[in-house]
CSV table of C-alpha atoms and ligand atoms in Angstrom, one decimal:
chain,number,residue,atom,x,y,z
A,1,UNK,CA,15.9,-29.8,15.0
A,2,UNK,CA,18.3,-32.0,16.8
A,3,UNK,CA,21.9,-32.4,15.2
A,4,UNK,CA,24.1,-35.2,16.1
A,5,UNK,CA,27.9,-34.6,15.5
A,6,UNK,CA,30.4,-37.2,15.1
A,7,UNK,CA,33.9,-36.6,15.6
A,8,UNK,CA,32.9,-33.7,17.9
A,9,UNK,CA,36.3,-33.7,19.9
A,10,UNK,CA,38.3,-32.8,16.7
A,11,UNK,CA,39.4,-29.4,15.6
A,12,UNK,CA,36.3,-28.9,13.5
A,13,UNK,CA,33.9,-30.8,15.7
A,14,UNK,CA,34.5,-28.5,18.5
A,15,UNK,CA,33.9,-25.4,16.7
A,16,UNK,CA,30.8,-26.9,14.9
A,17,UNK,CA,29.2,-27.8,18.1
A,18,UNK,CA,29.6,-24.2,19.2
A,19,UNK,CA,28.3,-22.9,16.2
A,20,UNK,CA,25.4,-25.2,15.9
A,21,UNK,CA,24.3,-24.3,19.4
A,22,UNK,CA,24.2,-20.5,18.3
A,23,UNK,CA,27.7,-19.5,19.5
A,24,UNK,CA,30.6,-18.0,17.8
A,25,UNK,CA,33.8,-20.3,17.8
A,26,UNK,CA,37.1,-18.9,18.7
A,27,UNK,CA,38.4,-16.7,16.0
A,28,UNK,CA,34.8,-16.7,14.2
A,29,UNK,CA,32.9,-13.7,12.9
A,30,UNK,CA,29.5,-12.7,14.1
A,31,UNK,CA,26.6,-12.0,12.0
A,32,UNK,CA,27.6,-13.3,8.5
A,33,UNK,CA,25.4,-16.0,7.2
A,34,UNK,CA,28.3,-18.3,5.8
A,35,UNK,CA,30.6,-17.6,8.8
A,36,UNK,CA,28.8,-16.3,12.0
A,37,UNK,CA,25.9,-16.8,14.1
A,38,UNK,CA,22.6,-17.3,12.2
A,39,UNK,CA,20.2,-15.2,14.0
A,40,UNK,CA,16.8,-16.2,12.7
A,41,UNK,CA,16.8,-20.1,12.4
A,42,UNK,CA,14.9,-22.4,14.5
A,43,UNK,CA,16.6,-23.5,17.8
A,44,UNK,CA,18.9,-26.5,17.4
A,45,UNK,CA,19.6,-29.1,20.0
A,46,UNK,CA,23.1,-30.2,19.3
A,47,UNK,CA,24.6,-33.6,20.6
A,48,UNK,CA,28.4,-33.6,20.1
A,49,UNK,CA,29.8,-37.2,20.3
A,50,UNK,CA,33.4,-37.5,20.5
A,51,UNK,CA,35.4,-40.6,19.5
A,52,UNK,CA,35.2,-42.1,22.9
A,53,UNK,CA,31.4,-41.6,23.0
A,54,UNK,CA,30.7,-42.9,19.7
A,55,UNK,CA,33.0,-45.0,17.6
A,56,UNK,CA,31.7,-45.0,14.0
A,57,UNK,CA,33.6,-48.3,13.3
A,58,UNK,CA,31.0,-49.9,15.6
A,59,UNK,CA,27.9,-50.5,13.6
A,60,UNK,CA,25.8,-51.5,16.7
A,61,UNK,CA,26.9,-48.4,18.6
A,62,UNK,CA,26.0,-46.1,15.7
A,63,UNK,CA,22.7,-47.7,15.1
A,64,UNK,CA,21.8,-47.7,18.9
A,65,UNK,CA,22.9,-43.8,19.2
A,66,UNK,CA,20.6,-42.8,16.2
A,67,UNK,CA,17.7,-45.0,17.3
A,68,UNK,CA,17.9,-43.4,20.9
A,69,UNK,CA,18.6,-39.8,20.0
A,70,UNK,CA,16.5,-39.6,16.8
A,71,UNK,CA,18.6,-36.8,15.1
A,72,UNK,CA,17.1,-34.6,12.4
A,73,UNK,CA,20.6,-34.3,10.8
A,74,UNK,CA,23.8,-36.1,11.4
A,75,UNK,CA,27.1,-34.1,10.6
A,76,UNK,CA,29.7,-36.7,10.2
A,77,UNK,CA,33.1,-35.0,10.9
A,78,UNK,CA,34.7,-38.1,12.5
A,79,UNK,CA,37.5,-39.6,10.5
A,80,UNK,CA,41.0,-40.9,10.9
A,81,UNK,CA,42.8,-37.8,9.6
A,82,UNK,CA,46.6,-38.9,10.0
A,83,UNK,CA,47.2,-38.7,6.2
A,84,UNK,CA,50.8,-40.3,6.4
A,85,UNK,CA,49.8,-43.1,9.1
A,86,UNK,CA,47.0,-44.1,6.8
A,87,UNK,CA,49.5,-45.3,4.2
A,88,UNK,CA,50.8,-47.8,6.7
A,89,UNK,CA,47.4,-49.0,7.9
A,90,UNK,CA,44.9,-49.0,5.1
A,91,UNK,CA,42.6,-51.4,7.1
A,92,UNK,CA,42.2,-48.8,9.9
A,93,UNK,CA,41.7,-45.8,7.4
A,94,UNK,CA,38.9,-47.7,5.5
A,95,UNK,CA,37.4,-49.2,8.5
A,96,UNK,CA,37.1,-45.7,9.9
A,97,UNK,CA,36.6,-43.4,7.0
A,98,UNK,CA,34.7,-45.7,4.7
A,99,UNK,CA,33.0,-48.3,6.7
A,100,UNK,CA,32.4,-46.0,9.4
A,101,UNK,CA,30.5,-43.7,7.1
A,102,UNK,CA,28.5,-46.6,5.8
A,103,UNK,CA,27.3,-47.1,9.4
A,104,UNK,CA,26.4,-43.6,9.7
A,105,UNK,CA,24.5,-43.6,6.4
A,106,UNK,CA,22.6,-46.7,7.4
A,107,UNK,CA,21.8,-45.3,10.8
A,108,UNK,CA,20.7,-42.2,9.4
A,109,UNK,CA,18.5,-43.9,6.9
A,110,UNK,CA,16.7,-46.0,9.7
A,111,UNK,CA,15.5,-42.9,11.5
A,112,UNK,CA,15.1,-40.5,8.5
A,113,UNK,CA,17.8,-38.2,9.3
A,114,UNK,CA,19.8,-36.1,6.8
A,115,UNK,CA,23.5,-36.7,6.6
A,116,UNK,CA,26.2,-34.1,6.0
A,117,UNK,CA,29.6,-35.7,5.3
A,118,UNK,CA,32.8,-33.7,5.7
A,119,UNK,CA,35.1,-34.8,3.0
A,120,UNK,CA,38.7,-33.7,1.5
A,121,UNK,CA,40.3,-32.1,-1.3
A,122,UNK,CA,42.7,-35.2,-1.2
A,123,UNK,CA,39.9,-37.1,-3.3
A,124,UNK,CA,41.8,-35.4,-6.3
A,125,UNK,CA,45.1,-36.3,-7.7
A,126,UNK,CA,46.0,-32.7,-8.2
A,127,UNK,CA,47.0,-32.8,-11.8
A,128,UNK,CA,44.4,-30.3,-13.0
A,129,UNK,CA,45.7,-27.0,-14.2
A,130,UNK,CA,42.7,-25.2,-12.6
A,131,UNK,CA,40.8,-25.3,-9.4
A,132,UNK,CA,38.6,-28.6,-9.1
A,133,UNK,CA,34.8,-28.2,-9.3
A,134,UNK,CA,32.2,-30.6,-7.6
A,135,UNK,CA,31.7,-32.4,-10.9
A,136,UNK,CA,35.3,-33.3,-11.6
A,137,UNK,CA,35.9,-37.0,-11.1
A,138,UNK,CA,37.8,-38.0,-7.9
A,139,UNK,CA,41.1,-39.7,-8.4
A,140,UNK,CA,42.7,-39.9,-4.9
A,141,UNK,CA,46.5,-40.8,-4.7
A,142,UNK,CA,46.7,-41.7,-0.9
A,143,UNK,CA,45.2,-44.2,1.3
A,144,UNK,CA,43.6,-41.4,3.2
A,145,UNK,CA,42.1,-39.8,0.1
A,146,UNK,CA,40.8,-43.3,-1.1
A,147,UNK,CA,39.1,-44.0,2.3
A,148,UNK,CA,37.5,-40.7,2.3
A,149,UNK,CA,36.3,-40.9,-1.4
A,150,UNK,CA,35.0,-44.4,-0.2
A,151,UNK,CA,32.9,-42.8,2.4
A,152,UNK,CA,31.5,-40.4,0.0
A,153,UNK,CA,30.3,-43.2,-2.1
A,154,UNK,CA,28.5,-44.7,0.9
A,155,UNK,CA,25.9,-41.8,0.8
A,156,UNK,CA,22.8,-41.4,-1.2
A,157,UNK,CA,22.0,-38.6,-3.6
A,158,UNK,CA,20.2,-36.7,-0.8
A,159,UNK,CA,23.1,-36.3,1.5
A,160,UNK,CA,25.3,-33.2,1.7
A,161,UNK,CA,29.0,-33.6,1.0
A,162,UNK,CA,31.3,-30.8,2.0
A,163,UNK,CA,34.7,-31.1,0.6
A,164,UNK,CA,37.2,-28.8,2.4
A,165,UNK,CA,40.9,-28.4,2.5
A,166,UNK,CA,44.1,-27.7,4.6
A,167,UNK,CA,41.9,-27.1,7.8
A,168,UNK,CA,43.3,-25.3,11.1
A,169,UNK,CA,41.3,-24.3,14.1
A,170,UNK,CA,42.0,-23.2,17.7
A,171,UNK,CA,41.5,-26.7,19.1
A,172,UNK,CA,43.6,-28.9,17.0
A,173,UNK,CA,47.2,-29.8,15.8
A,174,UNK,CA,47.4,-28.1,12.5
A,175,UNK,CA,49.8,-26.2,10.4
A,176,UNK,CA,49.2,-22.7,12.1
A,177,UNK,CA,49.8,-24.4,15.5
A,178,UNK,CA,53.0,-26.0,14.2
A,179,UNK,CA,54.5,-22.8,13.0
A,180,UNK,CA,53.6,-20.9,16.1
A,181,UNK,CA,55.4,-23.6,18.1
A,182,UNK,CA,58.5,-23.6,15.9
A,183,UNK,CA,58.7,-19.8,15.8
A,184,UNK,CA,60.5,-19.4,18.8
A,185,UNK,CA,63.1,-22.1,17.9
A,186,UNK,CA,66.4,-21.0,16.3
A,187,UNK,CA,67.2,-21.7,12.6
A,188,UNK,CA,65.5,-21.5,9.4
A,189,UNK,CA,61.9,-23.2,8.8
A,190,UNK,CA,61.5,-25.1,5.8
A,191,UNK,CA,58.1,-25.6,4.0
A,192,UNK,CA,57.2,-27.0,0.5
A,193,UNK,CA,56.4,-24.5,-2.1
A,194,UNK,CA,55.2,-26.9,-4.7
A,195,UNK,CA,51.8,-28.0,-3.2
A,196,UNK,CA,48.9,-25.5,-3.7
A,197,UNK,CA,45.5,-25.5,-1.9
A,198,UNK,CA,43.2,-23.3,0.0
A,199,UNK,CA,43.7,-22.8,3.9
A,200,UNK,CA,40.6,-23.1,5.6
A,201,UNK,CA,39.8,-22.2,9.2
A,202,UNK,CA,37.2,-24.1,11.4
A,203,UNK,CA,35.6,-21.1,12.7
A,204,UNK,CA,34.3,-20.1,9.3
A,205,UNK,CA,33.8,-23.5,8.0
A,206,UNK,CA,31.7,-24.4,10.9
A,207,UNK,CA,29.3,-21.6,10.0
A,208,UNK,CA,28.9,-22.8,6.5
A,209,UNK,CA,28.3,-26.3,7.8
A,210,UNK,CA,25.6,-24.9,10.0
A,211,UNK,CA,23.8,-23.4,7.0
A,212,UNK,CA,24.1,-26.5,4.9
A,213,UNK,CA,23.1,-28.8,7.8
A,214,UNK,CA,20.1,-26.8,9.1
A,215,UNK,CA,18.9,-26.1,5.3
A,216,UNK,CA,19.6,-29.8,4.5
A,217,UNK,CA,20.9,-29.0,1.0
A,218,UNK,CA,21.7,-32.2,-0.9
A,219,UNK,CA,24.8,-32.6,-3.2
A,220,UNK,CA,28.5,-31.8,-3.1
A,221,UNK,CA,29.8,-28.5,-1.8
A,222,UNK,CA,33.4,-27.3,-2.0
A,223,UNK,CA,33.7,-25.1,1.0
A,224,UNK,CA,37.1,-23.5,1.7
A,225,UNK,CA,38.3,-20.0,2.6
A,226,UNK,CA,39.0,-17.9,-0.6
A,227,UNK,CA,42.2,-17.6,-2.2
A,228,UNK,CA,45.2,-20.1,-2.6
A,229,UNK,CA,48.5,-20.7,-1.1
A,230,UNK,CA,51.4,-23.1,-0.8
A,231,UNK,CA,52.4,-24.3,2.6
A,232,UNK,CA,55.5,-22.0,2.3
A,233,UNK,CA,53.1,-19.0,1.9
A,234,UNK,CA,51.1,-20.2,4.9
A,235,UNK,CA,54.1,-20.5,7.1
A,236,UNK,CA,55.4,-17.0,5.9
A,237,UNK,CA,51.9,-15.5,6.6
A,238,UNK,CA,51.8,-17.1,10.3
A,239,UNK,CA,55.1,-15.6,11.2
A,240,UNK,CA,54.2,-12.3,9.9
A,241,UNK,CA,50.9,-12.3,11.6
A,242,UNK,CA,52.5,-13.4,15.0
A,243,UNK,CA,55.1,-10.6,14.7
A,244,UNK,CA,58.1,-12.9,13.7
A,245,UNK,CA,60.5,-12.5,10.7
A,246,UNK,CA,58.7,-14.2,7.7
A,247,UNK,CA,62.0,-14.2,6.0
A,248,UNK,CA,63.0,-17.1,8.2
A,249,UNK,CA,60.9,-19.5,6.2
A,250,UNK,CA,62.8,-21.2,3.2
A,251,UNK,CA,60.8,-22.8,0.3
A,252,UNK,CA,61.7,-26.3,-0.5
A,253,UNK,CA,60.2,-28.9,-3.0
A,254,UNK,CA,58.3,-31.8,-1.8
A,255,UNK,CA,60.9,-34.2,-3.1
A,256,UNK,CA,63.5,-32.3,-0.8
A,257,UNK,CA,61.6,-33.2,2.4
A,258,UNK,CA,63.7,-35.0,5.0
A,259,UNK,CA,62.4,-37.6,5.9
A,260,UNK,CA,60.0,-38.1,2.9
A,261,UNK,CA,56.3,-38.1,3.6
A,262,UNK,CA,54.8,-41.6,3.1
A,263,UNK,CA,51.6,-40.2,1.6
A,264,UNK,CA,51.7,-38.6,-1.8
A,265,UNK,CA,49.9,-35.1,-1.7
A,266,UNK,CA,48.2,-33.3,-4.7
A,267,UNK,CA,50.3,-30.6,-6.2
A,268,UNK,CA,47.2,-28.7,-6.9
A,269,UNK,CA,44.0,-29.2,-4.5
A,270,UNK,CA,42.6,-25.8,-4.9
A,271,UNK,CA,38.7,-26.3,-4.8
A,272,UNK,CA,36.6,-24.2,-6.7
A,273,UNK,CA,33.4,-23.5,-4.5
A,274,UNK,CA,31.4,-23.6,-7.5
A,275,UNK,CA,28.1,-25.0,-6.2
A,276,UNK,CA,27.8,-22.2,-3.5
A,277,UNK,CA,29.0,-19.5,-5.9
A,278,UNK,CA,26.7,-20.5,-8.9
A,279,UNK,CA,23.7,-20.6,-6.3
A,280,UNK,CA,24.5,-17.1,-5.2
A,281,UNK,CA,25.4,-18.3,-1.6
A,282,UNK,CA,27.8,-16.7,0.5
A,283,UNK,CA,31.6,-17.8,0.3
A,284,UNK,CA,33.9,-17.9,3.2
A,285,UNK,CA,36.3,-15.0,3.6
A,286,UNK,CA,39.8,-14.8,2.1
A,287,UNK,CA,42.3,-17.1,4.1
A,288,UNK,CA,44.6,-14.3,4.9
A,289,UNK,CA,42.0,-12.5,7.0
A,290,UNK,CA,40.6,-15.8,8.6
A,291,UNK,CA,44.3,-16.7,9.5
A,292,UNK,CA,44.7,-13.2,11.3
A,293,UNK,CA,41.7,-14.0,13.4
A,294,UNK,CA,43.1,-17.4,14.4
A,295,UNK,CA,46.6,-16.3,15.1
A,296,UNK,CA,45.1,-13.6,17.5
A,297,UNK,CA,43.5,-16.5,19.5
A,298,UNK,CA,46.5,-18.8,19.3
A,299,UNK,CA,49.5,-16.4,19.6
A,300,UNK,CA,49.2,-15.5,23.2
A,301,UNK,CA,49.3,-19.1,24.2
A,302,UNK,CA,52.1,-19.8,21.6
A,303,UNK,CA,54.1,-16.8,23.0
A,304,UNK,CA,54.1,-18.2,26.7
B,1,LIG,N1,42.5,-31.6,8.7
B,1,LIG,C1,42.3,-31.2,7.4
B,1,LIG,O1,43.4,-30.7,6.8
B,1,LIG,C2,41.3,-31.7,6.7
B,1,LIG,C3,41.2,-31.3,5.3
B,1,LIG,C4,40.1,-31.8,4.5
B,1,LIG,C5,39.0,-32.5,5.2
B,1,LIG,N2,39.1,-32.8,6.6
B,1,LIG,C6,37.9,-33.5,7.2
B,1,LIG,O2,37.5,-32.7,8.1
B,1,LIG,C7,36.9,-33.6,9.1
B,1,LIG,C8,37.2,-33.0,10.4
B,1,LIG,O3,38.9,-33.1,10.5
B,1,LIG,P1,39.6,-32.5,11.8
B,1,LIG,O4,40.5,-31.5,10.9
B,1,LIG,O5,38.8,-31.8,12.6
B,1,LIG,O6,40.5,-33.6,12.2
B,1,LIG,P2,40.6,-34.2,13.7
B,1,LIG,O7,41.1,-32.9,14.6
B,1,LIG,O8,41.6,-35.3,13.5
B,1,LIG,O9,39.1,-34.6,14.1
B,1,LIG,C9,38.6,-35.8,13.6
B,1,LIG,C10,38.0,-36.5,14.7
B,1,LIG,O10,37.5,-37.8,14.4
B,1,LIG,C11,37.6,-38.7,15.6
B,1,LIG,N3,37.7,-40.0,15.2
B,1,LIG,C12,38.6,-40.9,14.8
B,1,LIG,N4,38.3,-42.0,14.5
B,1,LIG,C13,37.0,-42.2,14.8
B,1,LIG,C14,35.9,-43.1,14.9
B,1,LIG,N5,36.4,-44.3,14.7
B,1,LIG,N6,34.7,-42.8,15.3
B,1,LIG,C15,34.5,-41.5,15.8
B,1,LIG,N7,35.3,-40.4,15.7
B,1,LIG,C16,36.6,-40.9,15.3
B,1,LIG,C17,39.1,-38.3,16.1
B,1,LIG,O11,39.2,-38.6,17.5
B,1,LIG,P3,40.6,-39.1,18.1
B,1,LIG,O12,41.5,-38.1,17.7
B,1,LIG,O13,40.2,-39.2,19.6
B,1,LIG,O14,40.9,-40.5,17.4
B,1,LIG,C18,39.0,-36.7,16.0
B,1,LIG,O15,38.6,-36.0,17.2
B,1,LIG,C19,37.3,-34.8,8.9
B,1,LIG,O16,36.3,-35.6,8.2
B,1,LIG,C20,38.4,-34.9,7.9
B,1,LIG,O17,38.6,-35.9,7.0
B,1,LIG,C21,40.1,-32.4,7.4
């Protein structure tokens, strides 16, 4: 089986290429079907294409790449993920996230490859009083969310759509890395306490994506670490894990952020992993445990 990964230079793409090749990403678990090395599957040849090697906005380049490489599966992790910047440049957001996915879908169809598309909790508006299931209608409130929902609509019924949320990994700019960077600076740290989601860690998510990609399971899957949190909860937990005083974190409301963020965020973007759960498939571990593993990878660098 040959698997082409787009966006392979991103925080998820890096861990995914390691996991698909049979390795355990930094902070990952060995041996669990959803999160670790898959011992008994057929060997996978992984081709990780970062943005420079494969720009999904370039239709010809995408078609040529799949014609030449003939992948069995394309895991499409490449996206413009700068949620606030997307508000100021909707054309770039849609060109990358929606039209780019159109190109990947067309290219995959031509060579009979299965597509796994990585999507987001931000396809929902956050007004539901409960976690969102895969069958809830999307209603994104930001340009980024609308462009990723656009990408979902480019795919046929046989594709796999994996919606995830609040992603952090060893190789990216993310909330955990930010809090570790701020930990040594003096003064209080302020994080919002009125947005709730499920923090998700690339080392675990990569394992689940490996399973879904190699099994080529069609349909929408919500895949997050288990448990929910606000950003205030995450920041507090990062400080505690890294041996800092968690009481330094102060909760604030989104409305009190200075400067205000250009992109609206859903107040509730907790994703019920219902499709996995109802099929009796393994869920990712609780986010606190996964955070501890990531901090143990990142903290030595953060303390230097
Ligand atoms: N981060 C989150 O909290 C989160 C939450 C839910 C879902 N997701 C989804 O998860 C996936 C992986 O995100 P991530 O967290 O790993 O973000 P990331 O670190 O920003 O990775 C995305 C990668 O896509 C690349 N990319 C951008 N434009 C591209 C293009 N035109 N063609 C090909 N590649 C392009 C980026 O390269 P450059 O940086 O070099 O441009 C980057 O390496 C994305 O589909 C994202 O929408 C992320």
